[in-house]
Amino acid sequence: MTRVIVFKTQVEFGDCDPAQIVWFPNFFRWVDAASRHFFVASGVPLWSELTRTRGIIGTPLLDTHASFKRTATYGDPIEIHTSVPDWGNKAFTMRHEIRSGEHLLAEMTEKRAFVQRHPQDPTRMQAIAVPPDIIAMCA
Amino acid sequence: MTRVIVFKTQVEFGDCDPAQIVWFPNFFRWVDAASRHFFVASGVPLWSELTRTRGIIGTPLLDTHASFKRTATYGDPIEIHTSVPDWGNKAFTMRHEIRSGEHLLAEMTEKRAFVQRHPQDPTRMQAIAVPPDIIAMCA
Amino acid sequence: MTRVIVFKTQVEFGDCDPAQIVWFPNFFRWVDAASRHFFVASGVPLWSELTRTRGIIGTPLLDTHASFKRTATYGDPIEIHTSVPDWGNKAFTMRHEIRSGEHLLAEMTEKRAFVQRHPQDPTRMQAIAVPPDIIAMCA
Amino acid sequence: MTRVIVFKTQVEFGDCDPAQIVWFPNFFRWVDAASRHFFVASGVPLWSELTRTRGIIGTPLLDTHASFKRTATYGDPIEIHTSVPDWGNKAFTMRHEIRSGEHLLAEMTEKRAFVQRHPQDPTRMQAIAVPPDIIAMCA
């Protein structure tokens, strides 16, 4: 069984565009929050703490595919069902179902990696192996 | 030859996250602007005018795939090179290359459709055939 | 006694800037949501319904003063305590206290008006008298 | 004579709300960019460089007053005219006029301070005296 964590939010007036519907970059905003919440709900410390203790800055996005089925407007509740169907070596796959009530609004599949600052150049980042203890916490 | 329209912007401080790099939903924000600019630069009227004259509200996103190669930080210039490699019947494909100086930051492929309000239910939208005159303007 | 409605949210990673703290325009985003929630919690219909039934589009901001006392970072809970200390004729005053746990983060005072589309020019808006029935609902 | 620096941008579709006008937190987003551009245009290094060389993280907002006169919609050009009418000891006053073509859209007055990390607690910031060499560059 794959763990599924649900992140809840709500569409606000300012999240909607002149067509009265959610302006789509906001779906990515919520999914990024859902991704972080998945780790927090699994007991993984905040990135700010992992930066101090292990040099792990976060899990930037390498690749994403999103399919939009239906839209929503302000006042609508949003639930994002997040899971990790695949833990690779250098990157992992995260899956998000965005729902409102009984409706599926969108599906997203992400490839993300754990990164550290580059030891020679702190303005760059480099992917590290997905930490086994973090995989174990999220199982 | 496919027309390529370039949209320019710049990374601002507030576009960056605690890792000091562009927070990725902002790439989708800029790409949405680049999509609209492609039509404006081709002579297509603003959506607000097309809503009045032809009931066309815009070109919402149905599907997107994005691949992130390299990041950027505030002060960096951004160029988005946008083209339409395929005009389908009910939907068209839009392609964006996001560049900063000599670097390719990300590539995105979008499927979008032209939509109108549903005649029986103005809170819903429905895709229409891609208008041939708009295809002609963008060729 | 003035009614106080509390709106709750949470600071996300993407709400923070390279200094690791909330990027201040997000406080205005949350306060705008708190303003809408004040009316919803008081039983006032959504703006989309009031647009249909009474031509009332919403309550755009005319003037705001914000004082920032303390900042917050991602993971921090946010509570916005909203009230209307003064109902004027053409505009009303809204007050927001933004709190995180025991700390006061910011105080904002807004002047807002109820508006309709201009009868001769639908691209413009005009303020109307603050509707007495809405004042009564919010008392 | 006070130096005035002009920052230019444009309203995009996604900057507008269901009332078809600029959603007001976006004005604060642009003004924050204009504030940073004022310093860059005056020759002050990026905050990321000042953090390395002098521990100066930036100029967070302490207080702001904004008055909205007129709105704008997507496609409209935006010009922000920024100046510093007063350099205080611990904080300075910044003034922004937001214009679109011949119209004044909004006026904002900000109080900002230069800050460093707190020496005992890097999660906190503390205001420092406004650096005289930066005042000289901006004069």
PDB file of C-alpha atoms in Angstrom, chain D residues 22-137:
ATOM      1  CA  VAL D  22      -5.820  44.112 -11.370  1.00  0.00           C
ATOM      2  CA  TRP D  23      -6.094  42.125  -8.161  1.00  0.00           C
ATOM      3  CA  PHE D  24      -4.594  44.631  -5.708  1.00  0.00           C
ATOM      4  CA  PRO D  25      -1.852  42.467  -4.108  1.00  0.00           C
ATOM      5  CA  ASN D  26      -0.191  42.557  -7.540  1.00  0.00           C
ATOM      6  CA  PHE D  27       0.333  46.307  -7.120  1.00  0.00           C
ATOM      7  CA  PHE D  28       2.394  45.490  -4.025  1.00  0.00           C
ATOM      8  CA  ARG D  29       4.306  42.855  -5.994  1.00  0.00           C
ATOM      9  CA  TRP D  30       5.257  45.453  -8.632  1.00  0.00           C
ATOM     10  CA  VAL D  31       6.098  48.101  -6.035  1.00  0.00           C
ATOM     11  CA  ASP D  32       8.424  45.681  -4.269  1.00  0.00           C
ATOM     12  CA  ALA D  33      10.210  45.130  -7.595  1.00  0.00           C
ATOM     13  CA  ALA D  34      10.331  48.911  -8.147  1.00  0.00           C
ATOM     14  CA  SER D  35      11.898  49.356  -4.718  1.00  0.00           C
ATOM     15  CA  ARG D  36      14.682  46.879  -5.523  1.00  0.00           C
ATOM     16  CA  HIS D  37      15.175  48.444  -8.982  1.00  0.00           C
ATOM     17  CA  PHE D  38      15.634  51.860  -7.412  1.00  0.00           C
ATOM     18  CA  PHE D  39      18.724  50.591  -5.605  1.00  0.00           C
ATOM     19  CA  VAL D  40      20.032  48.595  -8.586  1.00  0.00           C
ATOM     20  CA  ALA D  41      19.631  51.615 -10.870  1.00  0.00           C
ATOM     21  CA  SER D  42      21.550  53.692  -8.307  1.00  0.00           C
ATOM     22  CA  GLY D  43      24.459  51.258  -8.404  1.00  0.00           C
ATOM     23  CA  VAL D  44      23.793  49.435  -5.115  1.00  0.00           C
ATOM     24  CA  PRO D  45      24.815  45.742  -5.428  1.00  0.00           C
ATOM     25  CA  LEU D  46      22.192  42.973  -5.305  1.00  0.00           C
ATOM     26  CA  TRP D  47      21.068  41.912  -1.823  1.00  0.00           C
ATOM     27  CA  SER D  48      22.722  38.530  -2.404  1.00  0.00           C
ATOM     28  CA  GLU D  49      26.088  40.270  -2.816  1.00  0.00           C
ATOM     29  CA  LEU D  50      25.513  42.648   0.135  1.00  0.00           C
ATOM     30  CA  THR D  51      24.606  39.636   2.266  1.00  0.00           C
ATOM     31  CA  ARG D  52      28.023  38.133   1.517  1.00  0.00           C
ATOM     32  CA  THR D  53      30.040  41.325   1.833  1.00  0.00           C
ATOM     33  CA  ARG D  54      28.268  43.268   4.590  1.00  0.00           C
ATOM     34  CA  GLY D  55      25.590  41.018   6.049  1.00  0.00           C
ATOM     35  CA  ILE D  56      22.851  43.280   4.667  1.00  0.00           C
ATOM     36  CA  ILE D  57      19.906  41.082   3.697  1.00  0.00           C
ATOM     37  CA  GLY D  58      17.617  43.683   2.190  1.00  0.00           C
ATOM     38  CA  THR D  59      15.113  46.390   3.077  1.00  0.00           C
ATOM     39  CA  PRO D  60      11.984  44.777   4.511  1.00  0.00           C
ATOM     40  CA  LEU D  61       8.807  46.801   4.757  1.00  0.00           C
ATOM     41  CA  LEU D  62       7.875  48.221   8.157  1.00  0.00           C
ATOM     42  CA  ASP D  63       4.848  50.268   7.226  1.00  0.00           C
ATOM     43  CA  THR D  64       2.944  51.165   4.068  1.00  0.00           C
ATOM     44  CA  HIS D  65       0.107  53.403   3.076  1.00  0.00           C
ATOM     45  CA  ALA D  66      -1.510  52.957  -0.331  1.00  0.00           C
ATOM     46  CA  SER D  67      -4.209  54.976  -1.997  1.00  0.00           C
ATOM     47  CA  PHE D  68      -5.897  53.510  -5.076  1.00  0.00           C
ATOM     48  CA  LYS D  69      -7.339  56.041  -7.540  1.00  0.00           C
ATOM     49  CA  ARG D  70      -8.111  54.075 -10.655  1.00  0.00           C
ATOM     50  CA  THR D  71      -7.738  50.519 -11.823  1.00  0.00           C
ATOM     51  CA  ALA D  72      -6.228  48.813 -14.870  1.00  0.00           C
ATOM     52  CA  THR D  73      -6.740  45.628 -16.829  1.00  0.00           C
ATOM     53  CA  TYR D  74      -4.590  43.234 -18.824  1.00  0.00           C
ATOM     54  CA  GLY D  75      -2.617  44.723 -21.681  1.00  0.00           C
ATOM     55  CA  ASP D  76      -2.292  48.052 -19.854  1.00  0.00           C
ATOM     56  CA  PRO D  77       1.258  49.371 -19.414  1.00  0.00           C
ATOM     57  CA  ILE D  78       2.419  50.149 -15.884  1.00  0.00           C
ATOM     58  CA  GLU D  79       5.052  52.681 -14.844  1.00  0.00           C
ATOM     59  CA  ILE D  80       6.147  53.055 -11.251  1.00  0.00           C
ATOM     60  CA  HIS D  81       7.940  56.302 -10.390  1.00  0.00           C
ATOM     61  CA  THR D  82       9.993  55.709  -7.250  1.00  0.00           C
ATOM     62  CA  SER D  83      11.866  58.138  -5.042  1.00  0.00           C
ATOM     63  CA  VAL D  84      13.181  58.430  -1.489  1.00  0.00           C
ATOM     64  CA  PRO D  85      11.876  61.699  -0.026  1.00  0.00           C
ATOM     65  CA  ASP D  86      13.431  61.036   3.380  1.00  0.00           C
ATOM     66  CA  TRP D  87      16.487  59.141   4.612  1.00  0.00           C
ATOM     67  CA  GLY D  88      16.102  58.681   8.349  1.00  0.00           C
ATOM     68  CA  ASN D  89      18.518  57.081  10.776  1.00  0.00           C
ATOM     69  CA  LYS D  90      17.017  53.668  11.323  1.00  0.00           C
ATOM     70  CA  ALA D  91      14.441  53.717   8.503  1.00  0.00           C
ATOM     71  CA  PHE D  92      13.824  55.537   5.237  1.00  0.00           C
ATOM     72  CA  THR D  93      10.703  56.616   3.369  1.00  0.00           C
ATOM     73  CA  MET D  94      10.089  55.450  -0.180  1.00  0.00           C
ATOM     74  CA  ARG D  95       7.400  56.890  -2.433  1.00  0.00           C
ATOM     75  CA  HIS D  96       5.854  55.222  -5.474  1.00  0.00           C
ATOM     76  CA  GLU D  97       3.482  56.641  -8.059  1.00  0.00           C
ATOM     77  CA  ILE D  98       1.882  53.911 -10.136  1.00  0.00           C
ATOM     78  CA  ARG D  99       0.884  55.228 -13.559  1.00  0.00           C
ATOM     79  CA  SER D 100      -0.670  53.803 -16.714  1.00  0.00           C
ATOM     80  CA  GLY D 101      -0.322  56.131 -19.690  1.00  0.00           C
ATOM     81  CA  GLU D 102      -1.587  59.518 -18.535  1.00  0.00           C
ATOM     82  CA  HIS D 103      -3.477  58.112 -15.549  1.00  0.00           C
ATOM     83  CA  LEU D 104      -2.347  57.944 -11.942  1.00  0.00           C
ATOM     84  CA  LEU D 105      -3.513  54.542 -10.643  1.00  0.00           C
ATOM     85  CA  ALA D 106      -2.175  54.567  -7.093  1.00  0.00           C
ATOM     86  CA  GLU D 107       0.203  56.235  -4.683  1.00  0.00           C
ATOM     87  CA  MET D 108       2.160  54.389  -2.024  1.00  0.00           C
ATOM     88  CA  THR D 109       4.381  55.550   0.793  1.00  0.00           C
ATOM     89  CA  GLU D 110       6.584  52.969   2.450  1.00  0.00           C
ATOM     90  CA  LYS D 111       8.810  52.905   5.499  1.00  0.00           C
ATOM     91  CA  ARG D 112      11.638  50.392   5.067  1.00  0.00           C
ATOM     92  CA  ALA D 113      14.796  49.561   7.002  1.00  0.00           C
ATOM     93  CA  PHE D 114      18.099  47.956   6.128  1.00  0.00           C
ATOM     94  CA  VAL D 115      18.459  44.739   8.102  1.00  0.00           C
ATOM     95  CA  GLN D 116      21.050  42.145   9.071  1.00  0.00           C
ATOM     96  CA  ARG D 117      20.703  38.725  10.664  1.00  0.00           C
ATOM     97  CA  HIS D 118      20.648  38.944  14.444  1.00  0.00           C
ATOM     98  CA  PRO D 119      24.167  37.929  15.623  1.00  0.00           C
ATOM     99  CA  GLN D 120      22.815  35.616  18.349  1.00  0.00           C
ATOM    100  CA  ASP D 121      19.848  34.223  16.440  1.00  0.00           C
ATOM    101  CA  PRO D 122      20.139  33.863  12.648  1.00  0.00           C
ATOM    102  CA  THR D 123      16.396  33.260  12.323  1.00  0.00           C
ATOM    103  CA  ARG D 124      15.763  36.870  13.423  1.00  0.00           C
ATOM    104  CA  MET D 125      16.666  40.133  11.724  1.00  0.00           C
ATOM    105  CA  GLN D 126      17.596  43.499  13.148  1.00  0.00           C
ATOM    106  CA  ALA D 127      17.517  46.972  11.635  1.00  0.00           C
ATOM    107  CA  ILE D 128      20.809  48.766  11.212  1.00  0.00           C
ATOM    108  CA  ALA D 129      21.547  52.454  10.654  1.00  0.00           C
ATOM    109  CA  VAL D 130      20.855  53.411   7.041  1.00  0.00           C
ATOM    110  CA  PRO D 131      24.339  53.074   5.454  1.00  0.00           C
ATOM    111  CA  PRO D 132      25.696  56.539   4.490  1.00  0.00           C
ATOM    112  CA  ASP D 133      27.492  55.185   1.393  1.00  0.00           C
ATOM    113  CA  ILE D 134      24.198  53.788   0.090  1.00  0.00           C
ATOM    114  CA  ILE D 135      22.474  57.131   0.721  1.00  0.00           C
ATOM    115  CA  ALA D 136      25.299  58.792  -1.237  1.00  0.00           C
ATOM    116  CA  MET D 137      24.862  56.398  -4.175  1.00  0.00           C
TER     117      MET D 137
END
